[in-house]
PDB file of C-alpha atoms in Angstrom:
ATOM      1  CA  UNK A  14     -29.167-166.430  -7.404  1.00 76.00           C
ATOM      2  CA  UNK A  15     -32.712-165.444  -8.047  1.00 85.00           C
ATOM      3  CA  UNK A  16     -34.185-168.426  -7.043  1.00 88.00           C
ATOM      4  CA  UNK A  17     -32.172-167.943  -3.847  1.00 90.00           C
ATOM      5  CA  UNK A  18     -33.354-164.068  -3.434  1.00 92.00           C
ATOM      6  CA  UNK A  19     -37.138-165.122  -4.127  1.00 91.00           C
ATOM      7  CA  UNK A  20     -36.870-168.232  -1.657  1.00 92.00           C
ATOM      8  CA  UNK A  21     -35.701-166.030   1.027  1.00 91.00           C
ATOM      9  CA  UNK A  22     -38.447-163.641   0.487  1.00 93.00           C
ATOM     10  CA  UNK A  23     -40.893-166.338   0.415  1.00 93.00           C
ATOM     11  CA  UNK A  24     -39.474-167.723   3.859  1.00 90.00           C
ATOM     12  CA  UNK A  25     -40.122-163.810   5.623  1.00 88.00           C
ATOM     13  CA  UNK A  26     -43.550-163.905   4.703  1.00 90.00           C
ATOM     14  CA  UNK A  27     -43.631-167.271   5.991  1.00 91.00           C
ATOM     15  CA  UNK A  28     -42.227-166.359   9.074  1.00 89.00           C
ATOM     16  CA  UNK A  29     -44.601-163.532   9.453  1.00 89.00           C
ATOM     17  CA  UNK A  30     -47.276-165.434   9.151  1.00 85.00           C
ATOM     18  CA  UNK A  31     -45.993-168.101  11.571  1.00 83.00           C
ATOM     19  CA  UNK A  32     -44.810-165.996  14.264  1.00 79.00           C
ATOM     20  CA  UNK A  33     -46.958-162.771  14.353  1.00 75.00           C
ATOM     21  CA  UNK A  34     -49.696-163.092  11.581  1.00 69.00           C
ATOM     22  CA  UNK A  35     -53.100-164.531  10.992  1.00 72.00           C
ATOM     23  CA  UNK A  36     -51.065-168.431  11.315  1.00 71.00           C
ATOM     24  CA  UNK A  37     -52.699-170.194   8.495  1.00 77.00           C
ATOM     25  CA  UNK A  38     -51.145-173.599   7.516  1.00 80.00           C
ATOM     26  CA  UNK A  39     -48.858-172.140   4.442  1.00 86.00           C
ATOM     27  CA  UNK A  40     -45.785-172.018   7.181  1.00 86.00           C
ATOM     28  CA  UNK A  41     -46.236-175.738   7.837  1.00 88.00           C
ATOM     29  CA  UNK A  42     -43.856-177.419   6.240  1.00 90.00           C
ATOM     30  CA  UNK A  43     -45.818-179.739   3.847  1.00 90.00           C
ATOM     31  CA  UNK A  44     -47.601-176.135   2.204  1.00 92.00           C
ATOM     32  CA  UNK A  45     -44.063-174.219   2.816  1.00 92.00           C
ATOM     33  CA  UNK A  46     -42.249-177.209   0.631  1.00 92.00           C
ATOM     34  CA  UNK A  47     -45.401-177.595  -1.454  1.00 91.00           C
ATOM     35  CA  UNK A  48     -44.681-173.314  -2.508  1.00 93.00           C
ATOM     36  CA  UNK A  49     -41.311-173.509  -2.827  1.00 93.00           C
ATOM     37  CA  UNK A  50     -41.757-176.884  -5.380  1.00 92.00           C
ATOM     38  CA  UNK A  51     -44.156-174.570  -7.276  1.00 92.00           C
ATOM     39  CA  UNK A  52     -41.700-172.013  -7.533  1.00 92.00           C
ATOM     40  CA  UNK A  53     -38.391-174.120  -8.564  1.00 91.00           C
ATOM     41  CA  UNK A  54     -40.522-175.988 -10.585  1.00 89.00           C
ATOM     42  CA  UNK A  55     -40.881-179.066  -8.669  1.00 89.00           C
ATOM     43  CA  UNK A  56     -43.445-179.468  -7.460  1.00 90.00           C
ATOM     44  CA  UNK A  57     -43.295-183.466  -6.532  1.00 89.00           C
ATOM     45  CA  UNK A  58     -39.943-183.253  -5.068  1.00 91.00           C
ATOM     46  CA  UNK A  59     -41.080-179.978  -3.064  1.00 91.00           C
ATOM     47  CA  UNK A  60     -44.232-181.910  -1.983  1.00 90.00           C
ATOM     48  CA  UNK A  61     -42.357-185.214  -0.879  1.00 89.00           C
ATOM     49  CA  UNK A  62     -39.562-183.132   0.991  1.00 91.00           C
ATOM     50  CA  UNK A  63     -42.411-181.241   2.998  1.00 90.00           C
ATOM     51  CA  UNK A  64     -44.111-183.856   3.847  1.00 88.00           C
ATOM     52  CA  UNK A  65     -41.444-186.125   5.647  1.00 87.00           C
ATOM     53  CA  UNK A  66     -40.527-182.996   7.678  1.00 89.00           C
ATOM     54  CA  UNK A  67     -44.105-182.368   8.759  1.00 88.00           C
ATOM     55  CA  UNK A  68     -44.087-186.084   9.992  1.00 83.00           C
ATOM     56  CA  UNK A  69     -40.839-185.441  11.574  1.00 82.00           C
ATOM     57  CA  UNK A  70     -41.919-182.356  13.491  1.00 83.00           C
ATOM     58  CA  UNK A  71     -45.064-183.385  14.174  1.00 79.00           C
ATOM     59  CA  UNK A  72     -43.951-185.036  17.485  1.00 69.00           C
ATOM     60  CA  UNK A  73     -41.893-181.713  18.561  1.00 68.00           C
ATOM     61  CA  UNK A  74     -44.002-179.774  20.473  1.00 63.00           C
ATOM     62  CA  UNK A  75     -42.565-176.369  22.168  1.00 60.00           C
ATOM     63  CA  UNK A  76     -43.496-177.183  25.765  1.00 56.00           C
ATOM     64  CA  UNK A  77     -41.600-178.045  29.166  1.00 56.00           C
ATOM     65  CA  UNK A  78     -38.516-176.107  27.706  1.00 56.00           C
ATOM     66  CA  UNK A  79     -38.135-178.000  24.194  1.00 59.00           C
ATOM     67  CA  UNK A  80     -37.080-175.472  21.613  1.00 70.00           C
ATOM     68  CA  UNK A  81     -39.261-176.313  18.162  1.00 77.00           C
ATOM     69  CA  UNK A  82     -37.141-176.270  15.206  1.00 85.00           C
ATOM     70  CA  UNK A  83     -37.320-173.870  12.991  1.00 86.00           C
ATOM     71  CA  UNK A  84     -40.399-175.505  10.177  1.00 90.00           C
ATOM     72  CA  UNK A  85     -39.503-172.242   7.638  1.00 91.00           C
ATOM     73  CA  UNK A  86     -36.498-171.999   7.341  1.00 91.00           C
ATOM     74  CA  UNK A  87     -36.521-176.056   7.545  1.00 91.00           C
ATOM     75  CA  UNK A  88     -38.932-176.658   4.699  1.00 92.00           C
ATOM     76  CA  UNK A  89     -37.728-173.806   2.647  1.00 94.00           C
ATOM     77  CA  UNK A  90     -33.853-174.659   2.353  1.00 93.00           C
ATOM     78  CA  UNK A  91     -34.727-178.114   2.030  1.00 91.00           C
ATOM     79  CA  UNK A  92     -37.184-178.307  -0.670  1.00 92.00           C
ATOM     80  CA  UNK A  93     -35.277-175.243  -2.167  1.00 91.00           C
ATOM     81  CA  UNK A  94     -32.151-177.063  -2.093  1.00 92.00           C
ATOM     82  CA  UNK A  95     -33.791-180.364  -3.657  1.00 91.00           C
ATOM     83  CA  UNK A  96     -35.983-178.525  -6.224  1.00 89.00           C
ATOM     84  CA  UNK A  97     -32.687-176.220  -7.301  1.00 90.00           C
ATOM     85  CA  UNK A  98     -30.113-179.383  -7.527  1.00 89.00           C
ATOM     86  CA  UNK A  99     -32.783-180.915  -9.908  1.00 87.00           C
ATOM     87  CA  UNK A 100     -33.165-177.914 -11.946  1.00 86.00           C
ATOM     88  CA  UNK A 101     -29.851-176.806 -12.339  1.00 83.00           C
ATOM     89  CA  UNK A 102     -28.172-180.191 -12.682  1.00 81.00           C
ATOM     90  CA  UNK A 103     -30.434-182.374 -14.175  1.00 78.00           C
ATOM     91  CA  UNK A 104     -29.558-185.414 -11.950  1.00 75.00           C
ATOM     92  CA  UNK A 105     -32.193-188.117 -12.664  1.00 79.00           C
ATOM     93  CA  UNK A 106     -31.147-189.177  -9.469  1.00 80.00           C
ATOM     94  CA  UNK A 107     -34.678-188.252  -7.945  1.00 82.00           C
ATOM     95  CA  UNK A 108     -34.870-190.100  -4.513  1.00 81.00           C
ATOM     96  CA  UNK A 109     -31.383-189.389  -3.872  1.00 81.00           C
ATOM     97  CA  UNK A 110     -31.820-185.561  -4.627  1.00 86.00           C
ATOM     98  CA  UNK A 111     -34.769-185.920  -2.013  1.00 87.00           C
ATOM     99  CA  UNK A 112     -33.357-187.808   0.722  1.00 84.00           C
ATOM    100  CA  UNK A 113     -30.710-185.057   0.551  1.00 86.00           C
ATOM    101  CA  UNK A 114     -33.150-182.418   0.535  1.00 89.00           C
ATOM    102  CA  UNK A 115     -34.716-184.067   3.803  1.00 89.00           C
ATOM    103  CA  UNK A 116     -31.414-184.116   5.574  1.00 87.00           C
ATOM    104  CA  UNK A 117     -30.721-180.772   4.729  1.00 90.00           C
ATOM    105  CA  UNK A 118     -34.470-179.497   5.674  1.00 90.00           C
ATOM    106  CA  UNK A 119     -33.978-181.853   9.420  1.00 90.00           C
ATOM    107  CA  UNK A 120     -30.114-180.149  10.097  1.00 90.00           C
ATOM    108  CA  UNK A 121     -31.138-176.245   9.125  1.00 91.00           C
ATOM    109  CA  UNK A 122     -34.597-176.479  11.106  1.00 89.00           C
ATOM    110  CA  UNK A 123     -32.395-177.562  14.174  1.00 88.00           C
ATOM    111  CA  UNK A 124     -29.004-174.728  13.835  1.00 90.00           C
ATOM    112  CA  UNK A 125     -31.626-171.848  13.045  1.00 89.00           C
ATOM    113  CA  UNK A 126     -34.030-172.837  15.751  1.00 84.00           C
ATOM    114  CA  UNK A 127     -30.967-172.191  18.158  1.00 85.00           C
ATOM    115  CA  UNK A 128     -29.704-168.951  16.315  1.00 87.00           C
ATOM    116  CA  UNK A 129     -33.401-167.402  16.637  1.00 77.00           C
ATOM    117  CA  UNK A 130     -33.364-167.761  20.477  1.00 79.00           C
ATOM    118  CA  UNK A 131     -30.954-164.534  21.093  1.00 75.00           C
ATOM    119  CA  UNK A 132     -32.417-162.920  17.731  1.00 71.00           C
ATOM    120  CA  UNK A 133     -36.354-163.419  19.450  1.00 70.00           C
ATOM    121  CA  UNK A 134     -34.458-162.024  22.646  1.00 74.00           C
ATOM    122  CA  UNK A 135     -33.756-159.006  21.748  1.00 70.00           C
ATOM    123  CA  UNK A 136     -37.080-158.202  20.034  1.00 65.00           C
ATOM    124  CA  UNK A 137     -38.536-158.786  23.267  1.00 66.00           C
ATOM    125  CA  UNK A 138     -36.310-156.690  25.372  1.00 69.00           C
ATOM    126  CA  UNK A 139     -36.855-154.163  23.183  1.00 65.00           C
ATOM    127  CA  UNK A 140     -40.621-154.047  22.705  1.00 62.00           C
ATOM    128  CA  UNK A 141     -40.437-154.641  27.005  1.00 64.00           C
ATOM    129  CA  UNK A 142     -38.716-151.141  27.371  1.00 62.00           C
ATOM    130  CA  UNK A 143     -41.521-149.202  24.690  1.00 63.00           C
ATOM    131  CA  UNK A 144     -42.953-146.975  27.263  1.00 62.00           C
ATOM    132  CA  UNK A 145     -47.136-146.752  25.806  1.00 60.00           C
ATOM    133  CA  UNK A 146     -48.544-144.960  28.766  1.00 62.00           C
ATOM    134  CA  UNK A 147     -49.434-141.923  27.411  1.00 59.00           C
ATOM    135  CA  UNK A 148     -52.777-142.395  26.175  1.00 52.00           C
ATOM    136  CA  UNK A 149     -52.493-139.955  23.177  1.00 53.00           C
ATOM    137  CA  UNK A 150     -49.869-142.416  21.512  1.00 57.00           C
ATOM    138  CA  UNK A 151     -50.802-145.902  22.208  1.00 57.00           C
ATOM    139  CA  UNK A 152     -52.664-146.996  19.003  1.00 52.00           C
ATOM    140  CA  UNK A 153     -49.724-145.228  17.114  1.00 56.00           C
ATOM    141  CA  UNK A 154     -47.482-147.002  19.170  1.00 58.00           C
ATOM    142  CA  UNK A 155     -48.927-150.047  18.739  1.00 60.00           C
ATOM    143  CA  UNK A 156     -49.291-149.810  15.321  1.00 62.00           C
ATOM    144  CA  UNK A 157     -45.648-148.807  14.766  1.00 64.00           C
ATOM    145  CA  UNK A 158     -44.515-152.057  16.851  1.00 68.00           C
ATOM    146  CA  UNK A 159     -46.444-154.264  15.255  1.00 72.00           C
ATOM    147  CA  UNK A 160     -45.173-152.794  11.676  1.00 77.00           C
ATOM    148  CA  UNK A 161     -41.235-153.164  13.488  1.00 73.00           C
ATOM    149  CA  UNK A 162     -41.917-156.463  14.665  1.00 78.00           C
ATOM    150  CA  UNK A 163     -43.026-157.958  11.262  1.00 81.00           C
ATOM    151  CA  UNK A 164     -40.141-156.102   9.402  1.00 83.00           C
ATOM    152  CA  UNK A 165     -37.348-157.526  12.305  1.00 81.00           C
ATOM    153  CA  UNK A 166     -39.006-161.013  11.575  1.00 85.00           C
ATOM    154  CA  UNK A 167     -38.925-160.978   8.249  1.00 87.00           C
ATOM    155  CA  UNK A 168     -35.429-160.015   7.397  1.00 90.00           C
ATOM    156  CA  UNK A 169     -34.042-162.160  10.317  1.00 87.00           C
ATOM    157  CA  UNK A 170     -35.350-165.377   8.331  1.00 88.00           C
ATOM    158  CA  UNK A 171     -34.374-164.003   4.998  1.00 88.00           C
ATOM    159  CA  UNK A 172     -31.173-163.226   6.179  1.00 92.00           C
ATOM    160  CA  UNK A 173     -30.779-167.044   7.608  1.00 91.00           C
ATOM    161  CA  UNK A 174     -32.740-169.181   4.668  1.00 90.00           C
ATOM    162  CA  UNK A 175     -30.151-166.729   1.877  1.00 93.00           C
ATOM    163  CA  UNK A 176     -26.936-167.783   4.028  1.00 91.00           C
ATOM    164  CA  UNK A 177     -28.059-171.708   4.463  1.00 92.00           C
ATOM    165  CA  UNK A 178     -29.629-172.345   1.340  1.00 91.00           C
ATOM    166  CA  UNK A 179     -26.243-170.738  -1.108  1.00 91.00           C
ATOM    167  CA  UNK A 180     -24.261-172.733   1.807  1.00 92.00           C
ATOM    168  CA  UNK A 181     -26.461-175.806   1.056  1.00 89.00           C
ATOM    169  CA  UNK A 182     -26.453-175.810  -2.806  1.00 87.00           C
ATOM    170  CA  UNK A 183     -22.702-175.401  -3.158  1.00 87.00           C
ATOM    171  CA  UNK A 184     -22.182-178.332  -0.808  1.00 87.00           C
ATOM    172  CA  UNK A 185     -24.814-180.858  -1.836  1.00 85.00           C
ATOM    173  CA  UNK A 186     -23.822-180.020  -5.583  1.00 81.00           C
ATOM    174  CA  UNK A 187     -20.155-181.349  -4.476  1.00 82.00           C
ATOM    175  CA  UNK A 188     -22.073-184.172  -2.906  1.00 80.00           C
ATOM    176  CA  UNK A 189     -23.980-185.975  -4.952  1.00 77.00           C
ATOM    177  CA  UNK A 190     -21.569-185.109  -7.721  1.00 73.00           C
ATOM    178  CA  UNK A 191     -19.066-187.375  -5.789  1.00 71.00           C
ATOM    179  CA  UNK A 192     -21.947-190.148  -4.873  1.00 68.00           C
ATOM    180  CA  UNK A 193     -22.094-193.011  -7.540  1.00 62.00           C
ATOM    181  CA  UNK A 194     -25.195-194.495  -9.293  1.00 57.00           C
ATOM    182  CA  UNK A 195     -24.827-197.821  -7.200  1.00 55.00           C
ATOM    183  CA  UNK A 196     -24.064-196.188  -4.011  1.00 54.00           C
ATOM    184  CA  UNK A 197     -27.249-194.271  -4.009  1.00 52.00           C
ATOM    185  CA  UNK A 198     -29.096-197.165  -4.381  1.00 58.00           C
ATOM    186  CA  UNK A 199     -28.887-198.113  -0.808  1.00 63.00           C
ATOM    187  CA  UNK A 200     -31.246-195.136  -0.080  1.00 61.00           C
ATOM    188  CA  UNK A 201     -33.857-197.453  -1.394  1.00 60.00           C
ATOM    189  CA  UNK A 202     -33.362-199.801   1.472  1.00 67.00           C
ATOM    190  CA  UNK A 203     -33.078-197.215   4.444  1.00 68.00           C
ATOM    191  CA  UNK A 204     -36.419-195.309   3.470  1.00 66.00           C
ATOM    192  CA  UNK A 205     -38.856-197.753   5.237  1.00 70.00           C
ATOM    193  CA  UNK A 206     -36.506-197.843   8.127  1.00 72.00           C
ATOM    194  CA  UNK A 207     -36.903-193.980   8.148  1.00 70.00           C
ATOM    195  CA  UNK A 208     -40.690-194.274   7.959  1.00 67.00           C
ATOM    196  CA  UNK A 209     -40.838-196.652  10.530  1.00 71.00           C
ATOM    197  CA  UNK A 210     -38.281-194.672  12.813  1.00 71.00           C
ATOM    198  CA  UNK A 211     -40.518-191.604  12.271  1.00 67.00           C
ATOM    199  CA  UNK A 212     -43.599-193.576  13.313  1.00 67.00           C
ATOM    200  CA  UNK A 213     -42.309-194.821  16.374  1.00 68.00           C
ATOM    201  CA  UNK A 214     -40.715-191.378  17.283  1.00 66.00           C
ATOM    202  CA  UNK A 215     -44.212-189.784  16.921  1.00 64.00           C
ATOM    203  CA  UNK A 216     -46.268-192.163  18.501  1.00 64.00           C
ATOM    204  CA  UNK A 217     -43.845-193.215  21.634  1.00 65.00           C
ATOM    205  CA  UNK A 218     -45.887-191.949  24.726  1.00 63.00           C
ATOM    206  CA  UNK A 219     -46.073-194.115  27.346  1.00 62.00           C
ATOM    207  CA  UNK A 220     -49.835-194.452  27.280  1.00 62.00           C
ATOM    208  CA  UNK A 221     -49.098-195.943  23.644  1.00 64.00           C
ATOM    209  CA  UNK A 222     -45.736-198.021  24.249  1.00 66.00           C
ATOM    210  CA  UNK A 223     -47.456-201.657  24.588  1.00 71.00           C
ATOM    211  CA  UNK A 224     -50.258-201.044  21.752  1.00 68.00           C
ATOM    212  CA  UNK A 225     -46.817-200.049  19.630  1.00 66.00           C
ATOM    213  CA  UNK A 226     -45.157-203.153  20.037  1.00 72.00           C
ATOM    214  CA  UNK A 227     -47.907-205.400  20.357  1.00 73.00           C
ATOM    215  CA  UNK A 228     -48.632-204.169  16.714  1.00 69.00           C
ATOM    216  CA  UNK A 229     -45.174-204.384  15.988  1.00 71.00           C
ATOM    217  CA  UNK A 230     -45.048-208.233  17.083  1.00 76.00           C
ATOM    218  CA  UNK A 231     -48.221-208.817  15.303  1.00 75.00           C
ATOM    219  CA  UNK A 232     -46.777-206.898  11.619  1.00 73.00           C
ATOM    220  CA  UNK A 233     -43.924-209.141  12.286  1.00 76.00           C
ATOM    221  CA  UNK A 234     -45.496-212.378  12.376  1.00 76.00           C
ATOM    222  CA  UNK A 235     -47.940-211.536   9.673  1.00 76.00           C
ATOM    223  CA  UNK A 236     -45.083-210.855   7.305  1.00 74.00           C
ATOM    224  CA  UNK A 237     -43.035-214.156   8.188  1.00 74.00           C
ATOM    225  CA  UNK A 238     -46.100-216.338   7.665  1.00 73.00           C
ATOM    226  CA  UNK A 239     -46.798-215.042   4.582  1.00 62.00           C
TER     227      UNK A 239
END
């Protein structure tokens, strides 16, 4: 459970720094799984689980009405969860552990992007109806919305990374306590297809379509003839 508590915290400051703060790369999510690895205690898993998801999101950008999925809370319950079922468990099971930790990093980022929308809505409505035209008051009331804005922020993504990542670690402890050995193996053979799926999904613009599969072609033949 403290893990949990100081994950959460981690992810508000995160958020902070993300949303309304000075935006330095620690909320991306290969530094965000990077910390948390560092935390748990490890630090390759942590590392391996942030980078995928950076390479993931990379090709999600918030534009023409696309919401962005949330990287924080993403990275945090992922690498948390992967770092924490290693730790706790002692499952030498070390890709597995991290594919799950990916899967569970991908599916949070997506359900908490969605449940920030009406959260980010109301801070806006409110800060819309702050009436600062009195010119005695406005760097006070500036000040005091900024401080309110960091503090909503903050305990919104605690709030979500505590719920998902105890939700998380209870299930995926269930999970790949019922996986076997040999089952898991087969992990092994879908992580270059994931790579490869990731590739194409971030470079797939139409300006880049026939250089893609010419290369493709090309990889192809290289790889039969040798």
């Amino acid at each position: 459970m403290s893990f949990i508590v100081e994950l959460s915290l981690i992810a508000g400051l995160l958020a902070i720094d993300d949303r309304a703060g000075w935006q330095s790369l620690l909320a991306q999510p290969v530094f965000a799984g990077s910390l948390v690895g560092l935390v748990v205690g490890e630090f390759q898993v942590g590392v391996a689980v942030g980078l995928v998801l950076e390479i993931i999101w990379l090709s999600i950008l918030p534009m023409r009405g696309q919401r962005r999925p949330d990287q924080v809370a993403g990275a945090v319950v992922g690498a948390g969860t992967a770092g924490l079922l290693l730790r706790l468990t002692a499952d030498p099971r070390i890709l597995l552990i991290t594919a799950v930790g990916i899967l569970v990093g991908l599916i949070v980022g997506e359900v908490t992007g969605r449940l920030l929308s009406p959260f980010n809505r109301f801070q806006n409505v409110v800060l819309g109806r702050v009436d600062l035209r009195n010119s005695s008051r406005i760097a006070s009331g500036l000040l005091g919305l900024q401080l309110a804005s960091l503090v909503y922020i903050f305990l919104v993504e605690g709030l979500l990374v505590f719920t998902f990542l105890s939700l998380s670690l209870n299930v995926t402890e269930w999970l790949t306590g019922a996986v076997s050995l040999v089952g898991s193996q087969g992990w092994l053979r879908l992580l270059p297809i994931i790579g490869a799926a990731s590739l194409i999904h971030l470079y797939w613009q139409h300006s880049l379509k026939r250089v893609l599969v010419m290369f493709t072609v090309l990889t192809v033949l290289v790889l039969w003839i040798t």
